[in-house]
């Protein structure tokens, strides 16, 4: 809680200096009809001790449920050093690094983040982050439409197995710019994007780009090599939507197919960012060198000064990004500096081997969780393909009811797939990162078994005697 040092006498002296009678007079230019008046729903101010007690009681009421939800935001271990360092004054309060001579520390950190993203994705260039993974995908689609010189099309193929929130965000941002999003159905047995589905849509092309997510929203691993080559054979650019932790084990987008994906983006939340009720997070965006001038957002470059010493500076960003916005390639001209700081520190502490261990442990825990849950009668895998650290399961009872009952036992049991994919209902998407223990997974399976038994067992054929 911040400390506000101004006493009533201090405030009166400051108001006297600027020549007004009250703080309200500082806002007298706001028309009366636009002023909100009293905030009746907000109680009067409380003493520091009282507000501390209130917030602690509310935090205790929230509890600490076991989290088996993934669906785009993941409960990973964050070493204490990450935010201890990220909240130091030189990082926490750093602002836009336009003056390179005064911002070398911030610029170097952003450059290190870009270098790490390039290493993970196998592509040539990275920007210094975007707002989140969903808006990062929207920028990638806009970029692909601009950058595809071989196909002058404003159609983009988007798999239905892409995160629903990403698809909604994408539609909101690009539909106003005349881009048509063509939805690609997923295979109901495998949960993946089948080549046959793309072939069926080929005649409606040409397409500027194909979005390939790895793993997809169901946790299923796509046949990225085949999908990439299919697109490139038709002069269609490939946009990879990837999980940065999964890239410690899986083939990077730069190695997909014969020539690799053209653009890669995703959510950096698994890298040192707490769940935090849904944000703020950070998105990353990488591409091949030939598309660098179409890359939106901030880019930090490494150079030499007049004395031949290495230094860092913002680069390749046209002034239209900031001033002539109607002519800019993007209206994104910033980055998520604080979250990127945490991600960079997190990756530095883990290193390549540590990140691989996190990914392997998450994969193993999800396999174990699915094994335990499928021992419950009526629970079975929804799809028959390999997964990373999420698994879609079919349930023998209404998913919303099951999840509600699990929540009463302090277990966040997963994502209700039927809410977004009615044809899969009843089904749940579960996730287990390296944070989950054998005891916790056993507890989930035990409680799920009891809950489902109470909803599926046949009533007694003998009427009770009263």
Short mmCIF file of C-alpha atoms in Angstrom, two decimals:
data_model
loop_
_atom_site.label_atom_id
_atom_site.label_comp_id
_atom_site.label_asym_id
_atom_site.label_seq_id
_atom_site.Cartn_x
_atom_site.Cartn_y
_atom_site.Cartn_z
CA UNK A 1 0.00 0.00 0.00
CA UNK A 2 1.56 3.38 -0.97
CA UNK A 3 2.19 6.00 1.70
CA UNK A 4 0.74 9.45 0.98
CA UNK A 5 2.76 11.96 3.01
CA UNK A 6 0.68 15.12 2.52
CA UNK A 7 -0.98 16.56 5.63
CA UNK A 8 -3.98 18.91 5.44
CA UNK A 9 -1.57 21.82 6.02
CA UNK A 10 0.64 20.62 3.13
CA UNK A 11 -2.37 20.42 0.83
CA UNK A 12 -3.60 23.87 1.86
CA UNK A 13 -0.16 25.36 1.18
CA UNK A 14 0.01 23.80 -2.28
CA UNK A 15 -3.51 24.99 -3.16
CA UNK A 16 -2.64 28.49 -1.98
CA UNK A 17 0.47 28.47 -4.15
CA UNK A 18 -1.51 27.63 -7.31
CA UNK A 19 -4.28 30.03 -6.33
CA UNK A 20 -7.32 27.79 -5.80
CA UNK A 21 -9.47 27.14 -2.75
CA UNK A 22 -9.92 23.37 -3.05
CA UNK A 23 -8.81 20.31 -5.00
CA UNK A 24 -12.20 20.28 -6.74
CA UNK A 25 -11.40 23.66 -8.24
CA UNK A 26 -8.57 22.04 -10.18
CA UNK A 27 -11.21 20.20 -12.23
CA UNK A 28 -13.68 23.03 -12.79
CA UNK A 29 -13.23 22.78 -16.57
CA UNK A 30 -15.23 19.53 -16.56
CA UNK A 31 -18.88 20.30 -17.40
CA UNK A 32 -21.26 19.66 -14.51
CA UNK A 33 -23.32 17.17 -16.52
CA UNK A 34 -20.26 14.99 -16.99
CA UNK A 35 -19.33 14.90 -13.32
CA UNK A 36 -20.27 11.73 -11.50
CA UNK A 37 -20.99 13.32 -8.14
CA UNK A 38 -20.82 11.23 -5.02
CA UNK A 39 -19.64 7.61 -5.18
CA UNK A 40 -22.41 6.22 -3.01
CA UNK A 41 -21.37 2.58 -3.42
CA UNK A 42 -17.85 3.24 -2.13
CA UNK A 43 -17.60 3.40 1.69
CA UNK A 44 -15.82 6.16 3.55
CA UNK A 45 -12.08 6.03 3.95
CA UNK A 46 -10.65 3.66 6.52
CA UNK A 47 -7.57 3.74 8.68
CA UNK A 48 -4.52 1.83 7.42
CA UNK A 49 -4.90 -0.90 10.05
CA UNK A 50 -8.60 -1.34 9.25
CA UNK A 51 -8.13 -1.52 5.49
CA UNK A 52 -5.27 -4.00 5.95
CA UNK A 53 -7.50 -6.20 8.11
CA UNK A 54 -10.32 -6.01 5.54
CA UNK A 55 -8.10 -6.96 2.61
CA UNK A 56 -6.57 -9.85 4.53
CA UNK A 57 -9.99 -11.24 5.37
CA UNK A 58 -11.05 -11.02 1.74
CA UNK A 59 -7.86 -12.73 0.60
CA UNK A 60 -8.51 -15.56 3.06
CA UNK A 61 -12.07 -15.89 1.75
CA UNK A 62 -10.71 -16.49 -1.74
CA UNK A 63 -8.80 -19.50 -0.42
CA UNK A 64 -6.02 -21.25 -2.29
CA UNK A 65 -7.76 -23.77 -4.54
CA UNK A 66 -5.82 -26.33 -6.54
CA UNK A 67 -5.68 -25.13 -10.12
CA UNK A 68 -6.14 -27.60 -12.96
CA UNK A 69 -7.24 -24.95 -15.46
CA UNK A 70 -4.95 -24.03 -18.35
CA UNK A 71 -6.70 -22.69 -21.44
CA UNK A 72 -4.10 -20.04 -22.20
CA UNK A 73 -2.96 -19.00 -18.70
CA UNK A 74 -0.77 -21.41 -16.74
CA UNK A 75 0.15 -21.87 -13.09
CA UNK A 76 3.95 -22.22 -13.21
CA UNK A 77 6.49 -21.80 -10.44
CA UNK A 78 8.03 -18.33 -10.38
CA UNK A 79 11.38 -18.11 -8.54
CA UNK A 80 11.37 -15.45 -5.84
CA UNK A 81 14.28 -13.68 -7.51
CA UNK A 82 12.17 -12.82 -10.57
CA UNK A 83 9.96 -10.17 -9.02
CA UNK A 84 12.51 -9.20 -6.39
CA UNK A 85 14.68 -7.97 -9.26
CA UNK A 86 11.86 -6.81 -11.58
CA UNK A 87 10.48 -4.44 -8.92
CA UNK A 88 13.79 -2.69 -8.32
CA UNK A 89 13.45 1.00 -9.04
CA UNK A 90 15.57 1.02 -12.19
CA UNK A 91 13.24 -1.57 -13.77
CA UNK A 92 9.93 -0.91 -12.05
CA UNK A 93 9.80 2.80 -12.82
CA UNK A 94 11.68 2.83 -16.13
CA UNK A 95 9.84 4.70 -18.88
CA UNK A 96 10.05 4.88 -22.66
CA UNK A 97 13.75 4.52 -23.58
CA UNK A 98 13.86 7.15 -26.32
CA UNK A 99 17.06 8.66 -24.91
CA UNK A 100 19.43 5.77 -25.47
CA UNK A 101 22.23 7.43 -23.52
CA UNK A 102 20.03 7.38 -20.39
CA UNK A 103 18.33 4.01 -20.93
CA UNK A 104 21.05 1.48 -21.69
CA UNK A 105 19.95 -0.90 -18.92
CA UNK A 106 16.33 -1.01 -20.10
CA UNK A 107 17.35 -1.29 -23.74
CA UNK A 108 19.80 -4.11 -23.04
CA UNK A 109 17.13 -6.07 -21.15
CA UNK A 110 14.66 -5.69 -24.03
CA UNK A 111 17.38 -6.79 -26.46
CA UNK A 112 18.04 -9.86 -24.31
CA UNK A 113 14.31 -10.67 -24.35
CA UNK A 114 14.27 -10.41 -28.13
CA UNK A 115 17.33 -12.67 -28.34
CA UNK A 116 15.63 -15.27 -26.15
CA UNK A 117 12.46 -15.22 -28.24
CA UNK A 118 14.50 -15.65 -31.42
CA UNK A 119 16.29 -18.63 -29.86
CA UNK A 120 12.98 -20.23 -28.81
CA UNK A 121 11.13 -19.71 -32.10
CA UNK A 122 14.02 -20.33 -34.49
CA UNK A 123 13.22 -17.17 -36.45
CA UNK A 124 15.42 -14.20 -37.27
CA UNK A 125 13.87 -11.19 -35.55
CA UNK A 126 11.73 -10.44 -32.50
CA UNK A 127 10.06 -7.28 -31.28
CA UNK A 128 10.15 -6.15 -27.65
CA UNK A 129 6.66 -7.59 -26.93
CA UNK A 130 3.02 -6.64 -27.45
CA UNK A 131 0.07 -6.40 -25.08
CA UNK A 132 -0.77 -10.12 -24.99
CA UNK A 133 -0.88 -13.23 -27.15
CA UNK A 134 -4.29 -12.50 -28.67
CA UNK A 135 -3.47 -8.97 -29.84
CA UNK A 136 -0.08 -10.30 -30.95
CA UNK A 137 -1.88 -12.71 -33.28
CA UNK A 138 -4.02 -9.89 -34.66
CA UNK A 139 -0.87 -7.92 -35.43
CA UNK A 140 0.67 -11.01 -37.04
CA UNK A 141 -2.33 -11.40 -39.34
CA UNK A 142 -2.24 -7.72 -40.35
CA UNK A 143 1.48 -8.06 -40.93
CA UNK A 144 1.08 -11.19 -43.08
CA UNK A 145 -1.52 -9.53 -45.30
CA UNK A 146 0.84 -6.59 -45.86
CA UNK A 147 3.94 -8.73 -46.31
CA UNK A 148 2.67 -11.39 -48.73
CA UNK A 149 3.92 -10.10 -52.08
CA UNK A 150 3.01 -13.23 -54.00
CA UNK A 151 -0.66 -13.41 -53.07
CA UNK A 152 -2.73 -10.24 -53.00
CA UNK A 153 -5.48 -11.56 -50.79
CA UNK A 154 -7.19 -10.40 -47.62
CA UNK A 155 -8.33 -13.89 -46.67
CA UNK A 156 -6.69 -15.72 -43.78
CA UNK A 157 -7.27 -19.33 -42.72
CA UNK A 158 -7.91 -19.63 -38.97
CA UNK A 159 -8.41 -23.03 -37.28
CA UNK A 160 -11.42 -23.47 -35.04
CA UNK A 161 -9.08 -25.24 -32.63
CA UNK A 162 -7.42 -21.88 -31.93
CA UNK A 163 -8.11 -20.36 -28.50
CA UNK A 164 -11.66 -18.89 -28.57
CA UNK A 165 -10.49 -15.64 -26.96
CA UNK A 166 -7.79 -15.30 -29.62
CA UNK A 167 -10.36 -15.81 -32.36
CA UNK A 168 -12.67 -13.18 -30.86
CA UNK A 169 -9.86 -10.66 -30.42
CA UNK A 170 -8.60 -11.35 -33.92
CA UNK A 171 -12.04 -10.83 -35.41
CA UNK A 172 -12.57 -7.58 -33.48
CA UNK A 173 -9.28 -6.08 -34.65
CA UNK A 174 -8.95 -7.18 -38.28
CA UNK A 175 -12.58 -7.30 -39.45
CA UNK A 176 -12.75 -3.49 -39.56
CA UNK A 177 -9.81 -3.52 -41.98
CA UNK A 178 -11.53 -5.68 -44.55
CA UNK A 179 -9.74 -8.93 -43.73
CA UNK A 180 -11.83 -12.07 -44.06
CA UNK A 181 -11.17 -14.86 -41.55
CA UNK A 182 -12.01 -18.27 -42.98
CA UNK A 183 -12.59 -20.84 -40.24
CA UNK A 184 -11.00 -24.28 -40.62
CA UNK A 185 -12.85 -27.11 -38.79
CA UNK A 186 -10.99 -29.55 -36.58
CA UNK A 187 -11.07 -33.32 -36.80
CA UNK A 188 -13.55 -34.66 -34.25
CA UNK A 189 -11.48 -37.78 -33.60
CA UNK A 190 -8.04 -36.24 -33.35
CA UNK A 191 -8.85 -32.66 -32.34
CA UNK A 192 -6.34 -31.41 -34.92
CA UNK A 193 -6.47 -29.51 -38.21
CA UNK A 194 -6.52 -32.11 -40.96
CA UNK A 195 -5.14 -31.49 -44.44
CA UNK A 196 -8.47 -32.67 -45.85
CA UNK A 197 -10.17 -29.71 -44.17
CA UNK A 198 -7.71 -27.31 -45.80
CA UNK A 199 -8.10 -29.00 -49.18
CA UNK A 200 -11.86 -28.50 -48.95
CA UNK A 201 -11.30 -24.75 -48.52
CA UNK A 202 -8.54 -24.39 -51.12
CA UNK A 203 -10.88 -23.39 -53.95
CA UNK A 204 -12.13 -20.41 -51.91
CA UNK A 205 -8.59 -18.97 -51.91
CA UNK A 206 -6.05 -17.65 -52.50
CA UNK A 207 -5.13 -16.93 -48.88
CA UNK A 208 -2.61 -14.50 -47.49
CA UNK A 209 -1.83 -16.64 -44.46
CA UNK A 210 -2.61 -19.79 -42.51
CA UNK A 211 -2.61 -19.74 -38.70
CA UNK A 212 -1.10 -22.87 -37.12
CA UNK A 213 -1.23 -23.25 -33.34
CA UNK A 214 1.10 -25.63 -31.55
CA UNK A 215 -0.21 -27.04 -29.30
CA UNK A 216 -3.78 -26.08 -30.14
CA UNK A 217 -6.48 -25.05 -27.67
CA UNK A 218 -7.32 -28.67 -26.87
CA UNK A 219 -3.68 -29.32 -25.97
CA UNK A 220 -3.34 -31.47 -29.10
CA UNK A 221 -0.12 -31.39 -31.12
CA UNK A 222 -0.63 -30.45 -34.76
CA UNK A 223 1.21 -31.90 -37.74
CA UNK A 224 2.98 -28.58 -38.24
CA UNK A 225 5.35 -29.75 -40.97
CA UNK A 226 2.53 -30.92 -43.23
CA UNK A 227 0.43 -27.80 -42.58
CA UNK A 228 3.37 -25.48 -43.26
CA UNK A 229 4.29 -27.16 -46.53
CA UNK A 230 0.62 -27.15 -47.63
CA UNK A 231 0.50 -23.39 -47.14
CA UNK A 232 3.85 -22.61 -48.76
CA UNK A 233 2.97 -24.72 -51.81
CA UNK A 234 0.15 -22.20 -52.34
CA UNK A 235 2.24 -19.07 -51.61
CA UNK A 236 0.43 -18.68 -48.29
CA UNK A 237 2.41 -17.38 -45.33
CA UNK A 238 2.39 -19.38 -42.09
CA UNK A 239 1.75 -17.80 -38.68
CA UNK A 240 2.68 -20.03 -35.77
CA UNK A 241 0.88 -19.48 -32.45
CA UNK A 242 3.07 -21.19 -29.88
CA UNK A 243 3.53 -21.78 -26.15
CA UNK A 244 7.08 -20.66 -25.18
CA UNK A 245 7.45 -23.41 -22.56
CA UNK A 246 6.43 -26.10 -25.06
CA UNK A 247 9.16 -24.85 -27.41
CA UNK A 248 11.73 -26.25 -25.00
CA UNK A 249 10.62 -29.70 -26.23
CA UNK A 250 8.87 -29.19 -29.56
CA UNK A 251 10.21 -28.20 -32.97
CA UNK A 252 10.42 -24.37 -33.21
CA UNK A 253 8.36 -22.56 -35.87
CA UNK A 254 11.53 -21.68 -37.77
CA UNK A 255 12.05 -25.40 -38.44
CA UNK A 256 8.50 -26.29 -39.49
CA UNK A 257 8.21 -27.92 -42.89
CA UNK A 258 10.80 -27.43 -45.59
CA UNK A 259 11.39 -23.72 -45.03
CA UNK A 260 9.91 -22.90 -41.62
CA UNK A 261 7.04 -20.66 -40.55
CA UNK A 262 7.16 -17.01 -41.58
CA UNK A 263 5.84 -15.42 -38.38
CA UNK A 264 5.44 -16.69 -34.82
CA UNK A 265 3.56 -15.20 -31.90
CA UNK A 266 2.17 -16.23 -28.56
CA UNK A 267 1.58 -15.46 -24.91
CA UNK A 268 4.60 -14.92 -22.67
CA UNK A 269 2.61 -15.38 -19.44
CA UNK A 270 4.17 -18.79 -18.64
CA UNK A 271 7.51 -17.00 -18.31
CA UNK A 272 7.50 -15.49 -14.83
CA UNK A 273 4.04 -13.89 -14.84
CA UNK A 274 1.49 -14.88 -12.17
CA UNK A 275 -2.07 -15.73 -13.17
CA UNK A 276 -3.18 -12.44 -11.56
CA UNK A 277 -6.89 -12.84 -12.38
CA UNK A 278 -6.17 -12.69 -16.09
CA UNK A 279 -3.45 -10.13 -16.55
CA UNK A 280 -1.60 -8.01 -17.37
CA UNK A 281 0.45 -10.33 -19.58
CA UNK A 282 2.73 -9.84 -22.58
CA UNK A 283 2.69 -11.11 -26.15
CA UNK A 284 5.72 -11.89 -28.30
CA UNK A 285 6.03 -11.60 -32.07
CA UNK A 286 8.87 -12.91 -34.25
CA UNK A 287 9.43 -13.17 -38.00
CA UNK A 288 11.89 -13.92 -40.76
CA UNK A 289 14.41 -11.22 -41.65
CA UNK A 290 12.71 -10.34 -44.92
CA UNK A 291 9.59 -9.17 -43.07
CA UNK A 292 11.34 -7.08 -40.41
CA UNK A 293 10.10 -3.75 -41.76
CA UNK A 294 6.53 -4.99 -41.40
CA UNK A 295 7.10 -6.01 -37.77
CA UNK A 296 4.95 -3.82 -35.49
CA UNK A 297 5.87 -2.58 -32.05
CA UNK A 298 9.18 -1.66 -30.53
CA UNK A 299 12.47 -3.21 -31.69
CA UNK A 300 15.78 -2.76 -29.88
CA UNK A 301 19.03 -3.11 -31.83
CA UNK A 302 22.64 -3.58 -30.78
CA UNK A 303 25.16 -1.19 -32.29
CA UNK A 304 28.52 0.54 -31.71
CA UNK A 305 28.99 4.12 -30.54
CA UNK A 306 31.57 6.58 -31.87
CA UNK A 307 34.20 5.05 -29.60
CA UNK A 308 33.49 1.55 -30.87
CA UNK A 309 31.80 0.46 -27.67
CA UNK A 310 28.64 -1.71 -27.87
CA UNK A 311 25.35 -0.06 -27.08
CA UNK A 312 21.61 -0.47 -27.57
CA UNK A 313 18.96 1.72 -29.14
CA UNK A 314 15.45 1.64 -30.56
CA UNK A 315 15.58 0.89 -34.26
CA UNK A 316 13.53 0.53 -37.45
CA UNK A 317 10.45 2.24 -36.09
CA UNK A 318 9.13 4.89 -38.46
CA UNK A 319 7.84 8.14 -37.00
CA UNK A 320 4.43 7.30 -38.46
CA UNK A 321 4.04 4.81 -35.62
CA UNK A 322 3.80 7.76 -33.25
CA UNK A 323 2.71 10.78 -35.27
CA UNK A 324 1.07 10.01 -38.65
CA UNK A 325 -0.89 7.09 -37.25
CA UNK A 326 -3.22 6.77 -40.22
CA UNK A 327 -0.15 5.87 -42.34
CA UNK A 328 1.51 3.59 -39.79
CA UNK A 329 1.91 -0.16 -40.27
CA UNK A 330 0.51 -0.51 -36.74
CA UNK A 331 -0.77 1.69 -33.96
CA UNK A 332 1.17 -0.46 -31.50
CA UNK A 333 4.27 1.58 -30.67
CA UNK A 334 5.03 0.39 -27.16
CA UNK A 335 5.85 -2.81 -25.27
CA UNK A 336 5.05 -4.51 -21.96
CA UNK A 337 8.28 -3.44 -20.32
CA UNK A 338 7.68 -4.63 -16.76
CA UNK A 339 6.29 -8.03 -17.78
CA UNK A 340 9.12 -8.48 -20.28
CA UNK A 341 11.56 -7.73 -17.48
CA UNK A 342 10.06 -10.57 -15.44
CA UNK A 343 10.11 -12.92 -18.45
CA UNK A 344 13.75 -12.15 -19.21
CA UNK A 345 14.84 -12.70 -15.61
CA UNK A 346 12.77 -15.88 -15.45
CA UNK A 347 14.38 -17.33 -18.58
CA UNK A 348 17.83 -16.26 -17.42
CA UNK A 349 17.39 -18.10 -14.12
CA UNK A 350 16.02 -21.25 -15.74
CA UNK A 351 18.31 -21.43 -18.73
CA UNK A 352 17.69 -23.85 -21.57
CA UNK A 353 17.99 -26.92 -19.36
CA UNK A 354 15.67 -25.52 -16.69
CA UNK A 355 12.99 -24.59 -19.21
CA UNK A 356 13.19 -28.07 -20.70
CA UNK A 357 12.75 -29.60 -17.24
CA UNK A 358 9.66 -27.45 -16.63
CA UNK A 359 8.17 -28.54 -19.95
CA UNK A 360 8.97 -32.20 -19.37
CA UNK A 361 7.54 -32.17 -15.84
CA UNK A 362 4.37 -30.45 -17.04
CA UNK A 363 3.91 -33.02 -19.80
CA UNK A 364 4.49 -35.91 -17.41
CA UNK A 365 2.07 -34.52 -14.83
CA UNK A 366 -0.66 -34.06 -17.42
CA UNK A 367 -0.24 -37.66 -18.59
CA UNK A 368 -0.46 -38.82 -14.98
CA UNK A 369 -3.51 -36.65 -14.29
CA UNK A 370 -5.33 -37.94 -17.35
CA UNK A 371 -4.48 -41.51 -16.34
CA UNK A 372 -5.94 -41.00 -12.87
CA UNK A 373 -9.07 -39.20 -14.06
CA UNK A 374 -9.78 -41.82 -16.73
CA UNK A 375 -9.96 -44.44 -13.98
CA UNK A 376 -13.26 -42.79 -13.01
CA UNK A 377 -16.07 -44.68 -14.79
CA UNK A 378 -17.31 -42.76 -17.82
CA UNK A 379 -14.31 -40.43 -18.11
CA UNK A 380 -12.22 -40.91 -21.23
CA UNK A 381 -9.90 -38.96 -23.55
CA UNK A 382 -11.80 -36.89 -26.08
CA UNK A 383 -9.14 -37.06 -28.78
CA UNK A 384 -6.65 -39.70 -29.84
CA UNK A 385 -3.56 -37.62 -30.63
CA UNK A 386 -0.50 -36.65 -28.52
CA UNK A 387 -0.79 -33.62 -26.22
CA UNK A 388 1.61 -31.32 -24.40
CA UNK A 389 0.34 -30.30 -20.95
CA UNK A 390 -3.43 -30.14 -21.48
CA UNK A 391 -5.88 -32.94 -22.16
CA UNK A 392 -9.52 -32.84 -23.26
CA UNK A 393 -11.67 -35.42 -21.44
CA UNK A 394 -15.23 -36.59 -22.04
CA UNK A 395 -17.40 -36.64 -18.91
CA UNK A 396 -20.48 -38.76 -18.12
CA UNK A 397 -22.20 -35.83 -16.38
CA UNK A 398 -22.88 -32.15 -17.16
CA UNK A 399 -19.53 -30.36 -17.11
CA UNK A 400 -20.74 -27.15 -15.44
CA UNK A 401 -22.28 -29.13 -12.56
CA UNK A 402 -19.13 -31.21 -12.10
CA UNK A 403 -16.87 -28.14 -12.08
CA UNK A 404 -19.18 -26.36 -9.64
CA UNK A 405 -19.03 -29.30 -7.25
CA UNK A 406 -15.25 -29.51 -7.56
CA UNK A 407 -14.99 -25.80 -6.76
CA UNK A 408 -16.88 -26.46 -3.53
CA UNK A 409 -14.03 -28.86 -2.69
CA UNK A 410 -11.47 -26.11 -3.42
CA UNK A 411 -10.49 -27.58 -6.80
CA UNK A 412 -10.55 -25.59 -10.04
CA UNK A 413 -11.20 -28.63 -12.20
CA UNK A 414 -10.65 -27.32 -15.73
CA UNK A 415 -12.24 -25.45 -18.62
CA UNK A 416 -15.77 -26.32 -19.75
CA UNK A 417 -15.29 -27.07 -23.45
CA UNK A 418 -19.02 -27.24 -24.09
CA UNK A 419 -19.32 -23.51 -23.48
CA UNK A 420 -17.27 -22.79 -26.63
CA UNK A 421 -17.66 -26.08 -28.52
CA UNK A 422 -21.24 -27.37 -28.01
CA UNK A 423 -20.57 -30.42 -30.19
CA UNK A 424 -18.03 -31.67 -27.62
CA UNK A 425 -20.29 -31.32 -24.57
CA UNK A 426 -19.96 -32.71 -21.92
CA UNK A 427 -16.19 -32.32 -21.90
CA UNK A 428 -13.50 -30.63 -19.82
CA UNK A 429 -10.01 -29.39 -20.65
CA UNK A 430 -7.60 -30.13 -17.78
CA UNK A 431 -4.03 -28.99 -17.27
CA UNK A 432 -1.21 -29.96 -14.91
CA UNK A 433 2.01 -27.98 -14.83
CA UNK A 434 5.13 -28.77 -12.82
CA UNK A 435 3.33 -27.26 -9.79
CA UNK A 436 0.94 -30.17 -9.30
CA UNK A 437 1.94 -33.01 -7.00
CA UNK A 438 0.90 -36.66 -7.04
CA UNK A 439 -1.13 -36.08 -3.88
CA UNK A 440 -3.01 -33.17 -5.45
CA UNK A 441 -3.78 -35.15 -8.61
CA UNK A 442 -4.95 -38.12 -6.51
CA UNK A 443 -7.20 -35.79 -4.55
CA UNK A 444 -8.73 -34.42 -7.76
CA UNK A 445 -9.39 -37.91 -9.12
CA UNK A 446 -10.93 -39.07 -5.84
CA UNK A 447 -13.30 -36.13 -5.57
CA UNK A 448 -14.21 -36.33 -9.26
CA UNK A 449 -15.09 -40.00 -8.81
CA UNK A 450 -17.42 -39.27 -5.91
CA UNK A 451 -19.06 -36.34 -7.69
CA UNK A 452 -19.73 -38.29 -10.87
CA UNK A 453 -20.99 -41.31 -8.91
CA UNK A 454 -23.64 -39.20 -7.22
CA UNK A 455 -24.84 -37.92 -10.59
CA UNK A 456 -24.80 -41.13 -12.58
CA UNK A 457 -25.73 -43.87 -10.16
CA UNK A 458 -29.20 -45.35 -10.67
CA UNK A 459 -31.82 -44.59 -8.01
CA UNK A 460 -32.75 -47.40 -5.63
CA UNK A 461 -35.54 -49.59 -7.09
CA UNK A 462 -36.96 -50.05 -3.60
CA UNK A 463 -39.00 -47.16 -2.29
CA UNK A 464 -38.05 -46.18 1.26
CA UNK A 465 -40.53 -47.08 4.00
CA UNK A 466 -41.76 -44.11 5.98
#
